[in-house]
XYZ file of C-alpha atoms in Angstrom:
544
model
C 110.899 132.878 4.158
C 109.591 129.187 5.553
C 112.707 127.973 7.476
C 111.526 123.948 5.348
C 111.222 125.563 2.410
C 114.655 127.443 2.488
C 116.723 124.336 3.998
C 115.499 122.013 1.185
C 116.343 124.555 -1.400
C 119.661 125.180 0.288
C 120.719 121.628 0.153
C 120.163 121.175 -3.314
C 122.678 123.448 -3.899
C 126.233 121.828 -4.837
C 129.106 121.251 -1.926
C 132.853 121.661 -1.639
C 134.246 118.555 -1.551
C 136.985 119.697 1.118
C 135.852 121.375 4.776
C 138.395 124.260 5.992
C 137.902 124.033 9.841
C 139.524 127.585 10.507
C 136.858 129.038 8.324
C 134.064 126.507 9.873
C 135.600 127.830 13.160
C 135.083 131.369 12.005
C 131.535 131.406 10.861
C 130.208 128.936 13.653
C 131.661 131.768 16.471
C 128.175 133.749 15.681
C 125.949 130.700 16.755
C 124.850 131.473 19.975
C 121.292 132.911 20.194
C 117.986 132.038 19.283
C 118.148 134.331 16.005
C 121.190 134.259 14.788
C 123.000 137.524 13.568
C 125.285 136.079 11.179
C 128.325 138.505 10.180
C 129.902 137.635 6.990
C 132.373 139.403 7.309
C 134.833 136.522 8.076
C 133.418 135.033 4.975
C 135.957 135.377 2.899
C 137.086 132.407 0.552
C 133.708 132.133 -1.630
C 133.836 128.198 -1.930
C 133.957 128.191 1.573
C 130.421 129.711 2.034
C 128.591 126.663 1.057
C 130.431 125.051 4.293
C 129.613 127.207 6.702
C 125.882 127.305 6.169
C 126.190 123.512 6.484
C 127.572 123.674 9.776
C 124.985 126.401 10.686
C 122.225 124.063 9.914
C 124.136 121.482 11.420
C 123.329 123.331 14.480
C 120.342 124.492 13.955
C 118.963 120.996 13.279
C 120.417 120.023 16.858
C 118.295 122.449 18.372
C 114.888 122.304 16.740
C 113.062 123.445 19.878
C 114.720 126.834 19.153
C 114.032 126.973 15.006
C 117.491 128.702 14.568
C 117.689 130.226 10.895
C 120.500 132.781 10.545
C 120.082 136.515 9.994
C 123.065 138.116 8.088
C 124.087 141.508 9.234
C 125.286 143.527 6.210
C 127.968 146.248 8.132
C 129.261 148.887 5.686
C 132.845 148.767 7.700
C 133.861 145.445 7.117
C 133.322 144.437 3.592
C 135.590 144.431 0.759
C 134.586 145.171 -3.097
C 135.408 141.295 -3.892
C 132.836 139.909 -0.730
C 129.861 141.205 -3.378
C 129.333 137.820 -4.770
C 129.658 135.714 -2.003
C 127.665 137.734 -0.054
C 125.304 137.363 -2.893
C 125.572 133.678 -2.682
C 124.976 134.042 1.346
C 121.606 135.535 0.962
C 119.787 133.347 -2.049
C 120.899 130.829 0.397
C 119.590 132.305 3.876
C 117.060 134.613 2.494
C 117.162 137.174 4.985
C 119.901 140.020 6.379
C 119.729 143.058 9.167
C 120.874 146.635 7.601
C 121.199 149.515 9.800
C 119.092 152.424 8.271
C 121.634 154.974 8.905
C 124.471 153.653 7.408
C 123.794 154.121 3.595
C 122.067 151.033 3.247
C 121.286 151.442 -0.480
C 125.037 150.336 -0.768
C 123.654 146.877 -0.352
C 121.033 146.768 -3.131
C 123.107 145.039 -5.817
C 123.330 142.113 -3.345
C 119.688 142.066 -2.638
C 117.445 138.952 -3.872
C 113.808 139.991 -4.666
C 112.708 137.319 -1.906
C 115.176 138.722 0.670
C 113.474 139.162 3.635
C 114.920 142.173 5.555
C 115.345 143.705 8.963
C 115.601 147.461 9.237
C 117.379 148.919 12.191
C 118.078 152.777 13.350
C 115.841 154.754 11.053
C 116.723 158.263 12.188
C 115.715 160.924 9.938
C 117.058 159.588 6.652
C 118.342 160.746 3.907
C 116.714 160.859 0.555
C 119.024 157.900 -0.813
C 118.053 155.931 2.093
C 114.108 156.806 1.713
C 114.388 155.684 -1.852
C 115.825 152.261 -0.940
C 113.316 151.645 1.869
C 110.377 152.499 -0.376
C 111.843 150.488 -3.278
C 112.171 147.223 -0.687
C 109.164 148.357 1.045
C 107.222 144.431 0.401
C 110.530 142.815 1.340
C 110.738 144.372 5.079
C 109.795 142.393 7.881
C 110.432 144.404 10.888
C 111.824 148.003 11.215
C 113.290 150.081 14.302
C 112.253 153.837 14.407
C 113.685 156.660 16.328
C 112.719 160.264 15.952
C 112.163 161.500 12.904
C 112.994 165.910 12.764
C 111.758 166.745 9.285
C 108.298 166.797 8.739
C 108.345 165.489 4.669
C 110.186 162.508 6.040
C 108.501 161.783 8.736
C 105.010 161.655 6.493
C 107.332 158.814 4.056
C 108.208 156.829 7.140
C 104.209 156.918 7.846
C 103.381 155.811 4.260
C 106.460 152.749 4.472
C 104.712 151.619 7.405
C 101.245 151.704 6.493
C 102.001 150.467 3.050
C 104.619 147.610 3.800
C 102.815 144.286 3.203
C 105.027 141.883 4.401
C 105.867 144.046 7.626
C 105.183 142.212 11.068
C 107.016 143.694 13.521
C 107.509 147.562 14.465
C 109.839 149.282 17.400
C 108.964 152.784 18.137
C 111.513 154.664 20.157
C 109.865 157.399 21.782
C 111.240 160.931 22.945
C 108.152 162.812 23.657
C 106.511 164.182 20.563
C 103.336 163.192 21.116
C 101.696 164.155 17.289
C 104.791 161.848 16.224
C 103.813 159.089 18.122
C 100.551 159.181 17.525
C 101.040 159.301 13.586
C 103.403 156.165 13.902
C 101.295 153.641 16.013
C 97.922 154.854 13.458
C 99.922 153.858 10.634
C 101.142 150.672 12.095
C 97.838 149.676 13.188
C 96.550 150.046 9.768
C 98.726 147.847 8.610
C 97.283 144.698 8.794
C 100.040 142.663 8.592
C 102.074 143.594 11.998
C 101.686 141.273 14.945
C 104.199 142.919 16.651
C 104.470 146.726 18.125
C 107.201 147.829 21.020
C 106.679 151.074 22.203
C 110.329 152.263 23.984
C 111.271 155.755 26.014
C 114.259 156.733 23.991
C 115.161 158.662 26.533
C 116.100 156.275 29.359
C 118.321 153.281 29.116
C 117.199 149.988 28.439
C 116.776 147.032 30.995
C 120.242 145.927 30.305
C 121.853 148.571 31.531
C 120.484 149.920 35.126
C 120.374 147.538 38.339
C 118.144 150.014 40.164
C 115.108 149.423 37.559
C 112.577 149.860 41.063
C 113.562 153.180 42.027
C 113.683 154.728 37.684
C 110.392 156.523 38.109
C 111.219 158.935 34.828
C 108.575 157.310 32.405
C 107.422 159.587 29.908
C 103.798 159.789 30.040
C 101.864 157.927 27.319
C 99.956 161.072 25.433
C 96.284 160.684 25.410
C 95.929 160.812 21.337
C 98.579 157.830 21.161
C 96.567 155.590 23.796
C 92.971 156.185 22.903
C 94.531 155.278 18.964
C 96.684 152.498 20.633
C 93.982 150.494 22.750
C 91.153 151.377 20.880
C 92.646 150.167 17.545
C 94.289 146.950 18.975
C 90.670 144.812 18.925
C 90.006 145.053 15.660
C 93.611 144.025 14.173
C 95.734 141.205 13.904
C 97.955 142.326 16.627
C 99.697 139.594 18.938
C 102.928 141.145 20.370
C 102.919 144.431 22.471
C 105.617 145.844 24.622
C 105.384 149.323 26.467
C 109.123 150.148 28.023
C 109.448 153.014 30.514
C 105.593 154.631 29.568
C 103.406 156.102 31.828
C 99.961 156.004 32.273
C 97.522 157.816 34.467
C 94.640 156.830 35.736
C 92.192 157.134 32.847
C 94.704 155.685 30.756
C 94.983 152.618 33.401
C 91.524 151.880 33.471
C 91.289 151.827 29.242
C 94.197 149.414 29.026
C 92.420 146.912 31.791
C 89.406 147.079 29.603
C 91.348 146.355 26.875
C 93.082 143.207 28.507
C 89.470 141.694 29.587
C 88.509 141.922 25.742
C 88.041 139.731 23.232
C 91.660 141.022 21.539
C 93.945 138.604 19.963
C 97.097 139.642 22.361
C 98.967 136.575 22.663
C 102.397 138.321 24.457
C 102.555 141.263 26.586
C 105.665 143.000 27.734
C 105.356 145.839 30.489
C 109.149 147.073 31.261
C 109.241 149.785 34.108
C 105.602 150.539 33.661
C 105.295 151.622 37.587
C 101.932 153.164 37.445
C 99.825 150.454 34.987
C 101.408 147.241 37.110
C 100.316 146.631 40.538
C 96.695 147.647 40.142
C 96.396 145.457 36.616
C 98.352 142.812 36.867
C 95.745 140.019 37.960
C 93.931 141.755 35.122
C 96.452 140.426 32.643
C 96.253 136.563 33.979
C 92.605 136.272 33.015
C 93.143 137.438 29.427
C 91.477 134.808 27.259
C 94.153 135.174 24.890
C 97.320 136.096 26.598
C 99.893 133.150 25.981
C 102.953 135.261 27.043
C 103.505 137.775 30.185
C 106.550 139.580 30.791
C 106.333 142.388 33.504
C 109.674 143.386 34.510
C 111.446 145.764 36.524
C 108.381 147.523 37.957
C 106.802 147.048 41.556
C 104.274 144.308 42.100
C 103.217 145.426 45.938
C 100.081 143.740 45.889
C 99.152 139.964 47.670
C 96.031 139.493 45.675
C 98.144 139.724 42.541
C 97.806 136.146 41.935
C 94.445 135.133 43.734
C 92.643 132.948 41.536
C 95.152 132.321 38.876
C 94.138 129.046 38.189
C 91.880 130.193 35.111
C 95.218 131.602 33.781
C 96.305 130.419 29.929
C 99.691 131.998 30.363
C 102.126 129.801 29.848
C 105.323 131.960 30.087
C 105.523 134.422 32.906
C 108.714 136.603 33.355
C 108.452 138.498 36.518
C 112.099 139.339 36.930
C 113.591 142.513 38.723
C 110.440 142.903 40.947
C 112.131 142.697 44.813
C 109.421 139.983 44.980
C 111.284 138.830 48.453
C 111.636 142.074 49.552
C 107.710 142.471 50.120
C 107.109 139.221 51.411
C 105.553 138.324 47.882
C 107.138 135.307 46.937
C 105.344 132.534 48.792
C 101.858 134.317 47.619
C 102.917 134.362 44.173
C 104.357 131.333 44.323
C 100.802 129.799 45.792
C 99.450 130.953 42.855
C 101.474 129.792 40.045
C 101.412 126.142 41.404
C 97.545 126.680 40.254
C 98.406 127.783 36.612
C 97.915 124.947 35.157
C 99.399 126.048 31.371
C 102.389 127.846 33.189
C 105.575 125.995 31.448
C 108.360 128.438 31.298
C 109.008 131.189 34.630
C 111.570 133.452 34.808
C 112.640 135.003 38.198
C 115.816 136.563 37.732
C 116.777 139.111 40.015
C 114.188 139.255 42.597
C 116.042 139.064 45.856
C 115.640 135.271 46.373
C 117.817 134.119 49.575
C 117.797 132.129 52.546
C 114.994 129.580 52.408
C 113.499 130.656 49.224
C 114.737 127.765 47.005
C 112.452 125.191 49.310
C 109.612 127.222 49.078
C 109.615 127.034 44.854
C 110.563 123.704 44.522
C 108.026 122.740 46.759
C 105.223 124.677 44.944
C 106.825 124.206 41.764
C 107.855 120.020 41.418
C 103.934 119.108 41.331
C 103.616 121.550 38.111
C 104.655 121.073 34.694
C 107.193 123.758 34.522
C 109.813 122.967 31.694
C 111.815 125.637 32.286
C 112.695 127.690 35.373
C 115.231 130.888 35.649
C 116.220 131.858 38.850
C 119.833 133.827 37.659
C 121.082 136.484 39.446
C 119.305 135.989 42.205
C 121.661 135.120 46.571
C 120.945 131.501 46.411
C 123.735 129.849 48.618
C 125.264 126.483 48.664
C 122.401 125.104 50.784
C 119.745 125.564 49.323
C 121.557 124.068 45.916
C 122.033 121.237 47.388
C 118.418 120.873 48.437
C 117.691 121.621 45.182
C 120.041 118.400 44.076
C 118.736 115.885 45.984
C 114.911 116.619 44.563
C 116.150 117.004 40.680
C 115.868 113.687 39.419
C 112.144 114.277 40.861
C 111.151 116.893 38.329
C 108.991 115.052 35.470
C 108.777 117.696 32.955
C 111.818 120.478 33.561
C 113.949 120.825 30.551
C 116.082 123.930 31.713
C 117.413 125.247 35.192
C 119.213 128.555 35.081
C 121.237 129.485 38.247
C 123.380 131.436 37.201
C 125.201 134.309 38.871
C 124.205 132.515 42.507
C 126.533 132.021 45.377
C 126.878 128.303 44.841
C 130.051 127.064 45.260
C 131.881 123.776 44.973
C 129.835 121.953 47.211
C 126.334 122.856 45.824
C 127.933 122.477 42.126
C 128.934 118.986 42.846
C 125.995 118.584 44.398
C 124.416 119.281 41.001
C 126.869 117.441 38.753
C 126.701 113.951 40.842
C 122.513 113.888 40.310
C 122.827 114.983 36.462
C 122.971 111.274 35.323
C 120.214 110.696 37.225
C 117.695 113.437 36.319
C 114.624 112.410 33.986
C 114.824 112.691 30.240
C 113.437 115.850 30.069
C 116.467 117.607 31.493
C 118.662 118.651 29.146
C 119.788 122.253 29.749
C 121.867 123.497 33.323
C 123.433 127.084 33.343
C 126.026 128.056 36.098
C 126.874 131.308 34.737
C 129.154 133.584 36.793
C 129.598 131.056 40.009
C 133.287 130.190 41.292
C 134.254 126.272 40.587
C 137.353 124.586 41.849
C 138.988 121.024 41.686
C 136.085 119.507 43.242
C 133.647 121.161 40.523
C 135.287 120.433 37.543
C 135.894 116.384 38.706
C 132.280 116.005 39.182
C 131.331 117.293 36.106
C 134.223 115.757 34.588
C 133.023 112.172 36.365
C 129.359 112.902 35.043
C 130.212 113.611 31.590
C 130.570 109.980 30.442
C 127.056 109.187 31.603
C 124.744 112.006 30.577
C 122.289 110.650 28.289
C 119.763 113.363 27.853
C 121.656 116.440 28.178
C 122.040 118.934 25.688
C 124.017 122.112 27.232
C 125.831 122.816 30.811
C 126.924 126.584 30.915
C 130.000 126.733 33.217
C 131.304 130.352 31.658
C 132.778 132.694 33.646
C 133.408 130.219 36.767
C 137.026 130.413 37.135
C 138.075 127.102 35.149
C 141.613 126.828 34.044
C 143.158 125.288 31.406
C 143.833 121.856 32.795
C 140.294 122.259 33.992
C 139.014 122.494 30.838
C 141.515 119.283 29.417
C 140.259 117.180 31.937
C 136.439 118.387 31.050
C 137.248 117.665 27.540
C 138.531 114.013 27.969
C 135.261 113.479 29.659
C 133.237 114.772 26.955
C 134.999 112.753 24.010
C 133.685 109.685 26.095
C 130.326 110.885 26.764
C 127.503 108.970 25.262
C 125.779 111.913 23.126
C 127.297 114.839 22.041
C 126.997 117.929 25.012
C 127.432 121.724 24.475
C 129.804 122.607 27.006
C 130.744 126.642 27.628
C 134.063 127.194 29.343
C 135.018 130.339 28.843
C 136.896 132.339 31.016
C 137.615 135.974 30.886
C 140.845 136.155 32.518
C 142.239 133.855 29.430
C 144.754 135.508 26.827
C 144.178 134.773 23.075
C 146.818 132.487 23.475
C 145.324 130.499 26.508
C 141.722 130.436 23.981
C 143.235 128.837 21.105
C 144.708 126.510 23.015
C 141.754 124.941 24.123
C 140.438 125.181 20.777
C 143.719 122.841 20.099
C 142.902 120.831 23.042
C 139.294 120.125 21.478
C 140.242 119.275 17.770
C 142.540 117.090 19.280
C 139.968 114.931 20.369
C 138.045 115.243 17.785
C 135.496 117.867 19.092
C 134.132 121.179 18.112
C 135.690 124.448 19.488
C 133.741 127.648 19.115
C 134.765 130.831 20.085
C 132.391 134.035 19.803
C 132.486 137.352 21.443
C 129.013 139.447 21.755
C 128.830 143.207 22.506
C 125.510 143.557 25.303
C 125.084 140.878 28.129
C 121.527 138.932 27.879
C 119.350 140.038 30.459
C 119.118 136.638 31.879
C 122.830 136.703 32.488
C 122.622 139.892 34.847
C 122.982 139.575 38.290
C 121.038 141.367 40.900
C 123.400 143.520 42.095
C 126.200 143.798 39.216
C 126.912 146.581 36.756
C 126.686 145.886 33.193
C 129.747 143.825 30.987
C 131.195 145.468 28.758
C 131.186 142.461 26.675
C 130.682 138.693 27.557
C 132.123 135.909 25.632
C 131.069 132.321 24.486
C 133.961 129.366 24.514
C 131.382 126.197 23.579
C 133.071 122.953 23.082
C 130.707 119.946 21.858
């Protein structure tokens, strides 16, 4: 659905007169990601729903760089017999919802719009019912997640949904070996000529979230010969743009057809390579000089090579995540680094969890600060209080860099302050500074406290998980209800009780500010250190 087209219908539609901030408070605890999986659940008074989509596109207006448009996840747990109608409401009024595949989800067809646009998760062998209900919605589906499938009549339907779904445009395949499987998937998704978007993922190894020894995994599963010749051959002559291989391997024949494929005349505009040892260090330079290549993510893999980035400067990539590599480790940073300065389209670079230490922070803002990089990640990474402060002093020097990500870093009060005393300073583009995971004392907290008042460009500071306590956060929020614009401030911290979170909440309607509390199951990759071992969950405490 157009994101204009659905907001102007939405606010045409009428408005309670009176705004319930505990169920504002409950709704708004999902907004927190670019795509927003909305859970109705807490949904619960119907003339309440019209409220909480305002303050959803109250947000989403504040962030237009970002196009946030919520995505309500139907769960089969949660709901009660009397939610039908609201729920109803919900979804003429967002015009999309996620459903996981194997949990019944023709239960949800009575609350189903014939414009709903709809995300299919967990297909695993499904049963009849289920088959029915994804062939019935079959021009409705815009993406779909499939696992294996055991039964062969089923698996020839889930080939027919795919090649038959016209509005389909994105596809996950997990794969656990069955090559004939595989094969019969990616040929039906390739004659589909709507999808833009394929992922290809080894079922059988754990995603990137979840492993911080990504270099040493060497248990791809080999890409099958049938798959790839159907894959790369196919790929020129459709409208594919999006393509991301996780934990496949390729041999040498099948290395040399994907390079071809990459120098072609294919419409590729993002690539995504996770733990593809065997393709990377021989191809990457290959993937630089793709005429159409717009997006680059190779993570987790080893790039051992120094010519990797000779003669980038043709490169039309202007996002390049390269994080997890050990890029320090083999004396590859200030090589690399020579040769994204010359990428002249480069605006967004991720290098989270590559070993950066010592020095390392002087050697990319010096290559970087000539460049017009608008955002730069360098989380997880052993960046001490130093080198932050180098950083400081040269901030208010960077013309075009919107966001700076340094979190889980050793920086310390001194660096932090550092930071916080140049913030009213820095150039207009700055707007975004994350300090994720990184202990902050008095000192901290009365610098940022003291630079609150005076930000007039920024849009979000991420303190989370930095040790703030409550007064901390009182004195942070008299600052901010005498700042100049409104700032999105995250202060949560996990030793807090329930009691200890709504009373910041308190604290922040008190001065007339927005609390928002949300909890979220899987930590973000950018928000994992080097070194560290997963979350079990992490947790959002935004005040703004």
């Amino acid at each position: 659905m157009d994101t204009a087209w659905s907001r102007r219908m939405y606010h045409c539609a009428p408005r309670p007169s009176v705004l319930d901030p505990c169920i504002v408070d409950r709704i708004l605890q999902f907004v927190a990601s670019p795509v927003l999986l909305f859970d109705v659940a807490s949904l619960l008074p119907r003339s309440c729903l019209s409220s909480g989509l305002d303050a959803l596109l109250e947000l989403s207006n504040a962030q237009p760089d970002k196009h946030l448009w919520p995505v309500l996840q139907l769960r089969a747990d949660t709901y009660e017999l009397g939610l039908r109608p609201a729920l109803r409401d919900a979804l003429g009024f967002v015009g999309q919802c996620s459903i996981d595949a194997s949990a019944n989800p023709e239960q949800w067809a009575d609350v189903l719009w014939p414009s709903t646009q709809l995300h299919i998760a967990n297909i695993k062998t499904p049963l009849p019912p289920t088959l029915a209900f994804l062939t019935k919605h079959k021009q409705q589906i815009q993406s779909v997640e499939v696992h294996d499938v055991e039964a062969r009549g089923q698996q020839s339907s889930i080939v027919s949904l795919l090649k038959s779904s016209v509005s389909l445009r994105c596809v996950t395949i997990y794969w656990y070996g069955n090559a004939k499987q595989l094969n019969a998937f990616c040929k039906a998704v390739l004659d589909n000529a709507g999808v833009v978007d394929v992922r290809l993922v080894n079922g059988e190894t754990p995603a990137i979230e979840l492993d911080d020894s990504f270099a040493d995994v060497r248990d791809d599963i080999p890409l099958p010969i049938p798959a790839t010749n159907s894959l790369f051959s196919t790929i020129r002559k459709t409208r594919l743009r999006a393509l991301a291989l996780n934990g496949l391997g390729f041999d040498e024949t099948k290395r040399k057809a994907f390079e071809k494929l990459m120098m072609s005349k294919n419409g590729l505009e993002t690539l995504e390579l996770v733990r593809c040892h065997d393709i990377v260090p021989s191809s990457f330079h290959t993937f630089l000089f793709s005429q159409t290549l717009r997006v680059l993510r190779v993570t987790s893999a080893s790039l051992m090579r120094e010519d990797s980035f000779c003669a980038a400067q043709g490169s039309s990539v202007h996002t390049l995540d390269l994080s997890g590599q050990y890029i320090d480790e083999y004396d590859m940073l200030r090589p690399m680094l020579r040769g994204v300065a010359q990428m002249k389209h480069l605006r967004r670079l991720r290098l989270s969890r590559v070993g950066l230490n010592d020095e390392a922070i002087g050697w990319v803002v010096r290559a970087l600060l000539p460049t017009r990089v608008q955002e730069l990640d360098l989380s997880g990474n052993q960046i001490e209080c130093a080198d932050i402060k180098y950083f400081a002093r040269t901030l208010p020097e960077w013309r075009t860099l919107e966001g700076l990500n340094l979190s889980g870093n050793q920086i310390w009060d001194d660096g932090a302050s550092q930071l916080f005393a140049v913030l009213p300073y820095a150039l207009p583009a700055f707007q975004r500074l994350q300090l994720f995971e990184n202990y902050l004392s008095d000192r901290a907290v009365m610098a940022l406290a003291s630079a609150l008042p005076y930000l007039q460009h920024m849009a979000e500071i991420d303190v989370s998980y930095c040790g703030l306590r409550i007064d901390h956060v009182k004195a942070l929020i008299i600052a901010l209800s005498r700042a100049r614009r409104r700032v999105r401030l995250n202060v949560f911290n996990s030793c807090w009780s329930d009691d200890e979170i709504l009373q910041v909440c308190a604290m922040a309607r008190s001065a007339r500010l927005m609390a928002t509390y949300r909890t979220h199951a899987d930590v973000p990759s950018s928000r994992q250190k080097h070194h560290s071992k997963k979350h079990e969950t992490y947790a959002r405490l935004d005040i703004f």
